[in-house]
Amino acid sequence: DIQMTQSPSSLSASVGDRVTITCRASQSISTYLNWYQQKPGKAPNLLIYNALNLVSGVPSRFTGSGSGTDFTLTINSLQPEDFATYHCQQSYSSPLTFGGGTKVEV
Amino acid sequence: QVQLQESDPGLVKPSGTLSLNCAVSGYSISSTNWWSWVRQPPGKGLEWIGEIFHTERTNYNPSLKSRVTMSVDKSKNQFSLKLTSVTAADTAVYYCARVGKQYCSGDTCYSVWFDPWGQGTLVTVSS
């Protein structure tokens, strides 16, 4: 199985900050990497697919980048509604696997 | 607008069978999409359980394959999950989700995502 490692596991930030979350794969997954946002008590919500493609309706302050084994989710000018947990997920090979999550806190 | 809703089995006894349904509304389960189950133990990360197509083709996570069965009921526009021989380690929030796929060659698709998800249902394994 491909292991997905996110860092940090949690971070503290303020409204207006730029936040960067990293996801590393245990082997190359090309650009087959997705990002989800999950708020407490809610289901995950797809933000970005194929490493850099923003889902329709997702604010442009979210950007994804990377290829191979190293990927980044950046949130520019953090908004109050962005405080949540973010998960990465690889789809290069089965079984599909997720990172452990990164909690963005105030 | 597609919506997914998991059933609520609540408490399941150890060594018993966990059974869940996912009702799909606003979208036909017989479309070109696959349908999936993902779980999240309390305070932990997400784990893919498996997926099913309306023709009953399935793909399961090898870590759970021996205990998992998925099925489709096209008349009710829903799909189901059965997990046998459950233990406390199976306590989790279980989500159903529609699967999106791109870049497919034969049975292999390299770009696979989950969107949308059901709200999730907490299943507790306890006597």
PDB file of C-alpha atoms in Angstrom:
ATOM      1  CA  ASP A   1       0.000   0.000   0.000  1.00  0.00           C
ATOM      2  CA  ILE A   2       1.089   3.581  -0.616  1.00  0.00           C
ATOM      3  CA  GLN A   3       1.544   5.433   2.674  1.00  0.00           C
ATOM      4  CA  MET A   4       0.511   9.081   2.793  1.00  0.00           C
ATOM      5  CA  THR A   5       2.129  11.285   5.422  1.00  0.00           C
ATOM      6  CA  GLN A   6       0.818  14.747   6.184  1.00  0.00           C
ATOM      7  CA  SER A   7       2.658  17.448   8.060  1.00  0.00           C
ATOM      8  CA  PRO A   8       2.108  19.060  10.350  1.00  0.00           C
ATOM      9  CA  SER A   9      -0.599  17.067  12.109  1.00  0.00           C
ATOM     10  CA  SER A  10      -1.937  20.348  13.463  1.00  0.00           C
ATOM     11  CA  LEU A  11      -1.134  24.016  13.232  1.00  0.00           C
ATOM     12  CA  SER A  12      -2.289  27.252  14.771  1.00  0.00           C
ATOM     13  CA  ALA A  13      -3.037  30.184  12.529  1.00  0.00           C
ATOM     14  CA  SER A  14      -4.902  33.460  12.440  1.00  0.00           C
ATOM     15  CA  VAL A  15      -7.380  34.960  10.020  1.00  0.00           C
ATOM     16  CA  GLY A  16      -5.468  36.427   7.108  1.00  0.00           C
ATOM     17  CA  ASP A  17      -2.488  34.071   7.437  1.00  0.00           C
ATOM     18  CA  ARG A  18      -1.073  32.015   4.614  1.00  0.00           C
ATOM     19  CA  VAL A  19      -1.130  28.339   5.539  1.00  0.00           C
ATOM     20  CA  THR A  20       0.786  25.510   3.890  1.00  0.00           C
ATOM     21  CA  ILE A  21       0.075  21.816   4.432  1.00  0.00           C
ATOM     22  CA  THR A  22       2.325  19.103   3.063  1.00  0.00           C
ATOM     23  CA  CYS A  23       1.480  15.572   1.947  1.00  0.00           C
ATOM     24  CA  ARG A  24       4.174  13.059   1.105  1.00  0.00           C
ATOM     25  CA  ALA A  25       3.637   9.718  -0.635  1.00  0.00           C
ATOM     26  CA  SER A  26       5.780   6.654   0.051  1.00  0.00           C
ATOM     27  CA  GLN A  27       6.291   6.260  -3.696  1.00  0.00           C
ATOM     28  CA  SER A  28       5.628   8.345  -6.777  1.00  0.00           C
ATOM     29  CA  ILE A  29       1.937   8.904  -7.500  1.00  0.00           C
ATOM     30  CA  SER A  30       2.360  11.337 -10.403  1.00  0.00           C
ATOM     31  CA  THR A  31      -0.339  13.971  -9.813  1.00  0.00           C
ATOM     32  CA  TYR A  32      -3.043  11.588  -8.600  1.00  0.00           C
ATOM     33  CA  LEU A  33      -3.585  13.373  -5.313  1.00  0.00           C
ATOM     34  CA  ASN A  34      -6.780  14.864  -3.914  1.00  0.00           C
ATOM     35  CA  TRP A  35      -7.444  17.200  -0.991  1.00  0.00           C
ATOM     36  CA  TYR A  36     -10.521  17.254   1.239  1.00  0.00           C
ATOM     37  CA  GLN A  37     -11.716  19.649   3.929  1.00  0.00           C
ATOM     38  CA  GLN A  38     -13.550  18.259   6.943  1.00  0.00           C
ATOM     39  CA  LYS A  39     -15.297  20.336   9.589  1.00  0.00           C
ATOM     40  CA  PRO A  40     -16.141  18.899  13.028  1.00  0.00           C
ATOM     41  CA  GLY A  41     -19.004  16.428  12.890  1.00  0.00           C
ATOM     42  CA  LYS A  42     -19.271  16.702   9.094  1.00  0.00           C
ATOM     43  CA  ALA A  43     -18.259  14.610   6.141  1.00  0.00           C
ATOM     44  CA  PRO A  44     -15.154  15.459   4.127  1.00  0.00           C
ATOM     45  CA  ASN A  45     -15.662  17.786   1.193  1.00  0.00           C
ATOM     46  CA  LEU A  46     -13.577  17.559  -1.993  1.00  0.00           C
ATOM     47  CA  LEU A  47     -11.493  20.691  -2.557  1.00  0.00           C
ATOM     48  CA  ILE A  48      -8.846  19.803  -5.133  1.00  0.00           C
ATOM     49  CA  TYR A  49      -8.369  16.824  -7.438  1.00  0.00           C
ATOM     50  CA  ASN A  50      -5.387  15.712  -9.481  1.00  0.00           C
ATOM     51  CA  ALA A  51      -3.071  17.788  -7.307  1.00  0.00           C
ATOM     52  CA  LEU A  52      -4.031  21.215  -8.592  1.00  0.00           C
ATOM     53  CA  ASN A  53      -7.568  21.277  -9.999  1.00  0.00           C
ATOM     54  CA  LEU A  54      -9.938  23.323  -7.876  1.00  0.00           C
ATOM     55  CA  VAL A  55     -13.458  21.912  -7.542  1.00  0.00           C
ATOM     56  CA  SER A  56     -16.152  24.250  -8.829  1.00  0.00           C
ATOM     57  CA  GLY A  57     -17.299  26.606  -6.079  1.00  0.00           C
ATOM     58  CA  VAL A  58     -14.151  26.284  -3.971  1.00  0.00           C
ATOM     59  CA  PRO A  59     -12.608  29.707  -3.273  1.00  0.00           C
ATOM     60  CA  SER A  60      -9.498  30.591  -5.247  1.00  0.00           C
ATOM     61  CA  ARG A  61      -7.518  31.157  -2.046  1.00  0.00           C
ATOM     62  CA  PHE A  62      -7.048  27.367  -2.026  1.00  0.00           C
ATOM     63  CA  THR A  63      -4.253  26.145  -4.284  1.00  0.00           C
ATOM     64  CA  GLY A  64      -2.673  22.751  -4.734  1.00  0.00           C
ATOM     65  CA  SER A  65       0.694  21.883  -6.179  1.00  0.00           C
ATOM     66  CA  GLY A  66       3.192  19.077  -6.450  1.00  0.00           C
ATOM     67  CA  SER A  67       3.883  15.865  -8.297  1.00  0.00           C
ATOM     68  CA  GLY A  68       5.706  12.627  -7.688  1.00  0.00           C
ATOM     69  CA  THR A  69       5.909  12.212  -3.926  1.00  0.00           C
ATOM     70  CA  ASP A  70       5.559  15.728  -2.532  1.00  0.00           C
ATOM     71  CA  PHE A  71       2.411  17.814  -2.558  1.00  0.00           C
ATOM     72  CA  THR A  72       1.243  21.047  -0.979  1.00  0.00           C
ATOM     73  CA  LEU A  73      -2.088  22.603  -0.139  1.00  0.00           C
ATOM     74  CA  THR A  74      -1.863  26.354   0.386  1.00  0.00           C
ATOM     75  CA  ILE A  75      -4.574  28.544   1.800  1.00  0.00           C
ATOM     76  CA  ASN A  76      -3.955  32.213   1.088  1.00  0.00           C
ATOM     77  CA  SER A  77      -5.522  34.695   3.491  1.00  0.00           C
ATOM     78  CA  LEU A  78      -7.128  32.212   5.863  1.00  0.00           C
ATOM     79  CA  GLN A  79     -10.811  32.883   6.514  1.00  0.00           C
ATOM     80  CA  PRO A  80     -12.843  31.936   9.629  1.00  0.00           C
ATOM     81  CA  GLU A  81     -14.643  29.194   7.702  1.00  0.00           C
ATOM     82  CA  ASP A  82     -11.317  27.567   6.771  1.00  0.00           C
ATOM     83  CA  PHE A  83     -10.596  26.306  10.275  1.00  0.00           C
ATOM     84  CA  ALA A  84     -10.991  22.582   9.714  1.00  0.00           C
ATOM     85  CA  THR A  85      -9.079  19.355   9.155  1.00  0.00           C
ATOM     86  CA  TYR A  86      -7.557  18.716   5.737  1.00  0.00           C
ATOM     87  CA  HIS A  87      -6.928  15.270   4.301  1.00  0.00           C
ATOM     88  CA  CYS A  88      -4.935  14.174   1.273  1.00  0.00           C
ATOM     89  CA  GLN A  89      -5.778  11.006  -0.687  1.00  0.00           C
ATOM     90  CA  GLN A  90      -3.845   9.166  -3.383  1.00  0.00           C
ATOM     91  CA  SER A  91      -5.495   7.323  -6.239  1.00  0.00           C
ATOM     92  CA  TYR A  92      -2.463   6.139  -8.167  1.00  0.00           C
ATOM     93  CA  SER A  93      -2.901   2.605  -6.933  1.00  0.00           C
ATOM     94  CA  SER A  94      -5.328   0.473  -4.989  1.00  0.00           C
ATOM     95  CA  PRO A  95      -6.046   0.424  -2.142  1.00  0.00           C
ATOM     96  CA  LEU A  96      -6.826   4.127  -2.109  1.00  0.00           C
ATOM     97  CA  THR A  97      -5.190   5.661   0.937  1.00  0.00           C
ATOM     98  CA  PHE A  98      -5.458   8.876   2.909  1.00  0.00           C
ATOM     99  CA  GLY A  99      -3.064  10.937   4.951  1.00  0.00           C
ATOM    100  CA  GLY A 100      -3.608  11.252   8.680  1.00  0.00           C
ATOM    101  CA  GLY A 101      -5.069  14.733   8.404  1.00  0.00           C
ATOM    102  CA  THR A 102      -3.929  18.230   9.339  1.00  0.00           C
ATOM    103  CA  LYS A 103      -6.026  20.231  11.766  1.00  0.00           C
ATOM    104  CA  VAL A 104      -5.945  23.986  11.230  1.00  0.00           C
ATOM    105  CA  GLU A 105      -6.805  25.719  14.493  1.00  0.00           C
ATOM    106  CA  VAL A 106      -7.122  29.269  15.701  1.00  0.00           C
TER     107      VAL A 106
ATOM    108  CA  GLN B   1     -28.531  17.715  -6.634  1.00  0.00           C
ATOM    109  CA  VAL B   2     -27.171  14.359  -5.610  1.00  0.00           C
ATOM    110  CA  GLN B   3     -27.488  13.453  -1.937  1.00  0.00           C
ATOM    111  CA  LEU B   4     -26.412  10.360  -0.038  1.00  0.00           C
ATOM    112  CA  GLN B   5     -27.826   9.195   3.290  1.00  0.00           C
ATOM    113  CA  GLU B   6     -26.487   6.349   5.393  1.00  0.00           C
ATOM    114  CA  SER B   7     -28.764   4.210   7.547  1.00  0.00           C
ATOM    115  CA  ASP B   8     -28.163   4.174  11.296  1.00  0.00           C
ATOM    116  CA  PRO B   9     -27.425   0.760  12.801  1.00  0.00           C
ATOM    117  CA  GLY B  10     -26.048   2.290  15.993  1.00  0.00           C
ATOM    118  CA  LEU B  11     -24.676  -0.485  18.208  1.00  0.00           C
ATOM    119  CA  VAL B  12     -23.323  -3.782  16.905  1.00  0.00           C
ATOM    120  CA  LYS B  13     -22.161  -6.609  19.155  1.00  0.00           C
ATOM    121  CA  PRO B  14     -18.634  -7.997  18.890  1.00  0.00           C
ATOM    122  CA  SER B  15     -18.383 -10.896  16.422  1.00  0.00           C
ATOM    123  CA  GLY B  16     -21.629  -9.703  14.833  1.00  0.00           C
ATOM    124  CA  THR B  17     -22.300  -8.232  11.412  1.00  0.00           C
ATOM    125  CA  LEU B  18     -22.422  -4.544  10.643  1.00  0.00           C
ATOM    126  CA  SER B  19     -25.002  -3.707   7.976  1.00  0.00           C
ATOM    127  CA  LEU B  20     -25.372  -0.286   6.372  1.00  0.00           C
ATOM    128  CA  ASN B  21     -27.397   1.121   3.518  1.00  0.00           C
ATOM    129  CA  CYS B  22     -26.724   4.268   1.532  1.00  0.00           C
ATOM    130  CA  ALA B  23     -29.759   5.828  -0.107  1.00  0.00           C
ATOM    131  CA  VAL B  24     -28.962   7.957  -3.133  1.00  0.00           C
ATOM    132  CA  SER B  25     -31.308  10.739  -4.207  1.00  0.00           C
ATOM    133  CA  GLY B  26     -31.170  13.141  -7.130  1.00  0.00           C
ATOM    134  CA  TYR B  27     -28.999  10.795  -9.165  1.00  0.00           C
ATOM    135  CA  SER B  28     -29.321   7.307 -10.596  1.00  0.00           C
ATOM    136  CA  ILE B  29     -27.219   4.624  -9.006  1.00  0.00           C
ATOM    137  CA  SER B  30     -27.162   3.015 -12.449  1.00  0.00           C
ATOM    138  CA  SER B  31     -25.120   5.866 -13.884  1.00  0.00           C
ATOM    139  CA  THR B  32     -21.480   5.563 -14.949  1.00  0.00           C
ATOM    140  CA  ASN B  33     -20.244   6.221 -11.410  1.00  0.00           C
ATOM    141  CA  TRP B  34     -18.951   3.776  -8.861  1.00  0.00           C
ATOM    142  CA  TRP B  35     -20.081   4.025  -5.229  1.00  0.00           C
ATOM    143  CA  SER B  36     -17.851   3.692  -2.218  1.00  0.00           C
ATOM    144  CA  TRP B  37     -17.638   3.256   1.553  1.00  0.00           C
ATOM    145  CA  VAL B  38     -15.043   5.059   3.684  1.00  0.00           C
ATOM    146  CA  ARG B  39     -14.714   4.917   7.464  1.00  0.00           C
ATOM    147  CA  GLN B  40     -13.100   7.060  10.129  1.00  0.00           C
ATOM    148  CA  PRO B  41     -12.402   5.732  13.639  1.00  0.00           C
ATOM    149  CA  PRO B  42     -12.919   8.352  16.345  1.00  0.00           C
ATOM    150  CA  GLY B  43     -10.080  10.874  16.255  1.00  0.00           C
ATOM    151  CA  LYS B  44      -8.292   9.078  13.435  1.00  0.00           C
ATOM    152  CA  GLY B  45      -7.821   9.257   9.682  1.00  0.00           C
ATOM    153  CA  LEU B  46      -9.917   7.995   6.813  1.00  0.00           C
ATOM    154  CA  GLU B  47      -9.846   4.415   5.514  1.00  0.00           C
ATOM    155  CA  TRP B  48     -11.221   3.302   2.153  1.00  0.00           C
ATOM    156  CA  ILE B  49     -13.323   0.146   2.514  1.00  0.00           C
ATOM    157  CA  GLY B  50     -14.243  -0.540  -1.077  1.00  0.00           C
ATOM    158  CA  GLU B  51     -16.444   0.337  -4.049  1.00  0.00           C
ATOM    159  CA  ILE B  52     -19.238  -1.084  -6.143  1.00  0.00           C
ATOM    160  CA  PHE B  53     -20.678  -0.515  -9.619  1.00  0.00           C
ATOM    161  CA  HIS B  54     -24.360  -0.985 -10.424  1.00  0.00           C
ATOM    162  CA  THR B  55     -23.505  -4.213 -12.240  1.00  0.00           C
ATOM    163  CA  GLU B  56     -22.358  -5.549  -8.838  1.00  0.00           C
ATOM    164  CA  ARG B  57     -18.688  -5.367  -9.761  1.00  0.00           C
ATOM    165  CA  THR B  58     -16.697  -4.662  -6.618  1.00  0.00           C
ATOM    166  CA  ASN B  59     -13.233  -3.678  -5.453  1.00  0.00           C
ATOM    167  CA  TYR B  60     -12.354  -4.090  -1.793  1.00  0.00           C
ATOM    168  CA  ASN B  61      -9.494  -2.947   0.392  1.00  0.00           C
ATOM    169  CA  PRO B  62      -7.366  -6.096   0.895  1.00  0.00           C
ATOM    170  CA  SER B  63      -7.136  -5.327   4.616  1.00  0.00           C
ATOM    171  CA  LEU B  64     -10.905  -5.868   4.935  1.00  0.00           C
ATOM    172  CA  LYS B  65     -11.674  -8.020   1.918  1.00  0.00           C
ATOM    173  CA  SER B  66     -12.296 -11.247   3.835  1.00  0.00           C
ATOM    174  CA  ARG B  67     -15.033  -9.585   5.897  1.00  0.00           C
ATOM    175  CA  VAL B  68     -16.669  -7.168   3.434  1.00  0.00           C
ATOM    176  CA  THR B  69     -19.580  -7.594   1.061  1.00  0.00           C
ATOM    177  CA  MET B  70     -21.148  -4.768  -0.936  1.00  0.00           C
ATOM    178  CA  SER B  71     -24.337  -4.902  -2.945  1.00  0.00           C
ATOM    179  CA  VAL B  72     -26.639  -2.684  -4.984  1.00  0.00           C
ATOM    180  CA  ASP B  73     -30.435  -2.402  -4.956  1.00  0.00           C
ATOM    181  CA  LYS B  74     -31.355  -0.548  -8.122  1.00  0.00           C
ATOM    182  CA  SER B  75     -35.083  -0.621  -7.311  1.00  0.00           C
ATOM    183  CA  LYS B  76     -34.392   1.439  -4.182  1.00  0.00           C
ATOM    184  CA  ASN B  77     -31.513   3.420  -5.690  1.00  0.00           C
ATOM    185  CA  GLN B  78     -29.249   2.411  -2.841  1.00  0.00           C
ATOM    186  CA  PHE B  79     -26.158   0.394  -2.116  1.00  0.00           C
ATOM    187  CA  SER B  80     -25.138  -1.538   0.964  1.00  0.00           C
ATOM    188  CA  LEU B  81     -22.221  -2.644   3.087  1.00  0.00           C
ATOM    189  CA  LYS B  82     -21.892  -5.737   5.248  1.00  0.00           C
ATOM    190  CA  LEU B  83     -18.896  -6.227   7.507  1.00  0.00           C
ATOM    191  CA  THR B  84     -18.711  -9.502   9.408  1.00  0.00           C
ATOM    192  CA  SER B  85     -16.913 -10.589  12.581  1.00  0.00           C
ATOM    193  CA  VAL B  86     -16.690  -7.047  13.898  1.00  0.00           C
ATOM    194  CA  THR B  87     -14.518  -6.021  16.830  1.00  0.00           C
ATOM    195  CA  ALA B  88     -14.025  -2.780  18.717  1.00  0.00           C
ATOM    196  CA  ALA B  89     -11.500  -1.785  16.036  1.00  0.00           C
ATOM    197  CA  ASP B  90     -14.406  -1.465  13.609  1.00  0.00           C
ATOM    198  CA  THR B  91     -15.978   1.310  15.672  1.00  0.00           C
ATOM    199  CA  ALA B  92     -16.009   4.300  13.343  1.00  0.00           C
ATOM    200  CA  VAL B  93     -18.055   6.824  11.453  1.00  0.00           C
ATOM    201  CA  TYR B  94     -18.983   5.164   8.185  1.00  0.00           C
ATOM    202  CA  TYR B  95     -19.460   7.314   5.101  1.00  0.00           C
ATOM    203  CA  CYS B  96     -20.822   6.460   1.707  1.00  0.00           C
ATOM    204  CA  ALA B  97     -19.712   8.480  -1.298  1.00  0.00           C
ATOM    205  CA  ARG B  98     -20.016   8.753  -5.044  1.00  0.00           C
ATOM    206  CA  VAL B  99     -16.791   7.962  -6.855  1.00  0.00           C
ATOM    207  CA  GLY B 100     -15.438  10.054  -9.697  1.00  0.00           C
ATOM    208  CA  LYS B 101     -12.830   8.579 -12.027  1.00  0.00           C
ATOM    209  CA  GLN B 102     -10.593   9.782 -14.844  1.00  0.00           C
ATOM    210  CA  TYR B 103      -7.682   8.453 -16.855  1.00  0.00           C
ATOM    211  CA  CYS B 104      -8.901   4.891 -17.053  1.00  0.00           C
ATOM    212  CA  SER B 105      -7.262   2.094 -18.980  1.00  0.00           C
ATOM    213  CA  GLY B 106      -9.265  -1.088 -18.827  1.00  0.00           C
ATOM    214  CA  ASP B 107     -10.172  -1.718 -15.209  1.00  0.00           C
ATOM    215  CA  THR B 108      -7.491   0.643 -13.883  1.00  0.00           C
ATOM    216  CA  CYS B 109      -8.239   4.307 -13.227  1.00  0.00           C
ATOM    217  CA  TYR B 110      -5.510   6.564 -11.929  1.00  0.00           C
ATOM    218  CA  SER B 111      -7.568   9.572 -10.925  1.00  0.00           C
ATOM    219  CA  VAL B 112     -10.215   8.619  -8.363  1.00  0.00           C
ATOM    220  CA  TRP B 113     -11.991  10.927  -5.944  1.00  0.00           C
ATOM    221  CA  PHE B 114     -14.993  10.932  -3.608  1.00  0.00           C
ATOM    222  CA  ASP B 115     -17.698  13.537  -4.155  1.00  0.00           C
ATOM    223  CA  PRO B 116     -20.183  14.009  -2.640  1.00  0.00           C
ATOM    224  CA  TRP B 117     -20.281  12.168   0.683  1.00  0.00           C
ATOM    225  CA  GLY B 118     -23.124  11.173   2.928  1.00  0.00           C
ATOM    226  CA  GLN B 119     -23.290  12.797   6.355  1.00  0.00           C
ATOM    227  CA  GLY B 120     -21.842   9.705   7.991  1.00  0.00           C
ATOM    228  CA  THR B 121     -23.142   7.376  10.671  1.00  0.00           C
ATOM    229  CA  LEU B 122     -21.364   6.327  13.864  1.00  0.00           C
ATOM    230  CA  VAL B 123     -21.261   2.584  14.344  1.00  0.00           C
ATOM    231  CA  THR B 124     -20.150   1.408  17.767  1.00  0.00           C
ATOM    232  CA  VAL B 125     -19.075  -2.170  18.363  1.00  0.00           C
ATOM    233  CA  SER B 126     -19.745  -3.042  21.965  1.00  0.00           C
ATOM    234  CA  SER B 127     -21.486  -5.660  24.059  1.00  0.00           C
TER     235      SER B 127
END
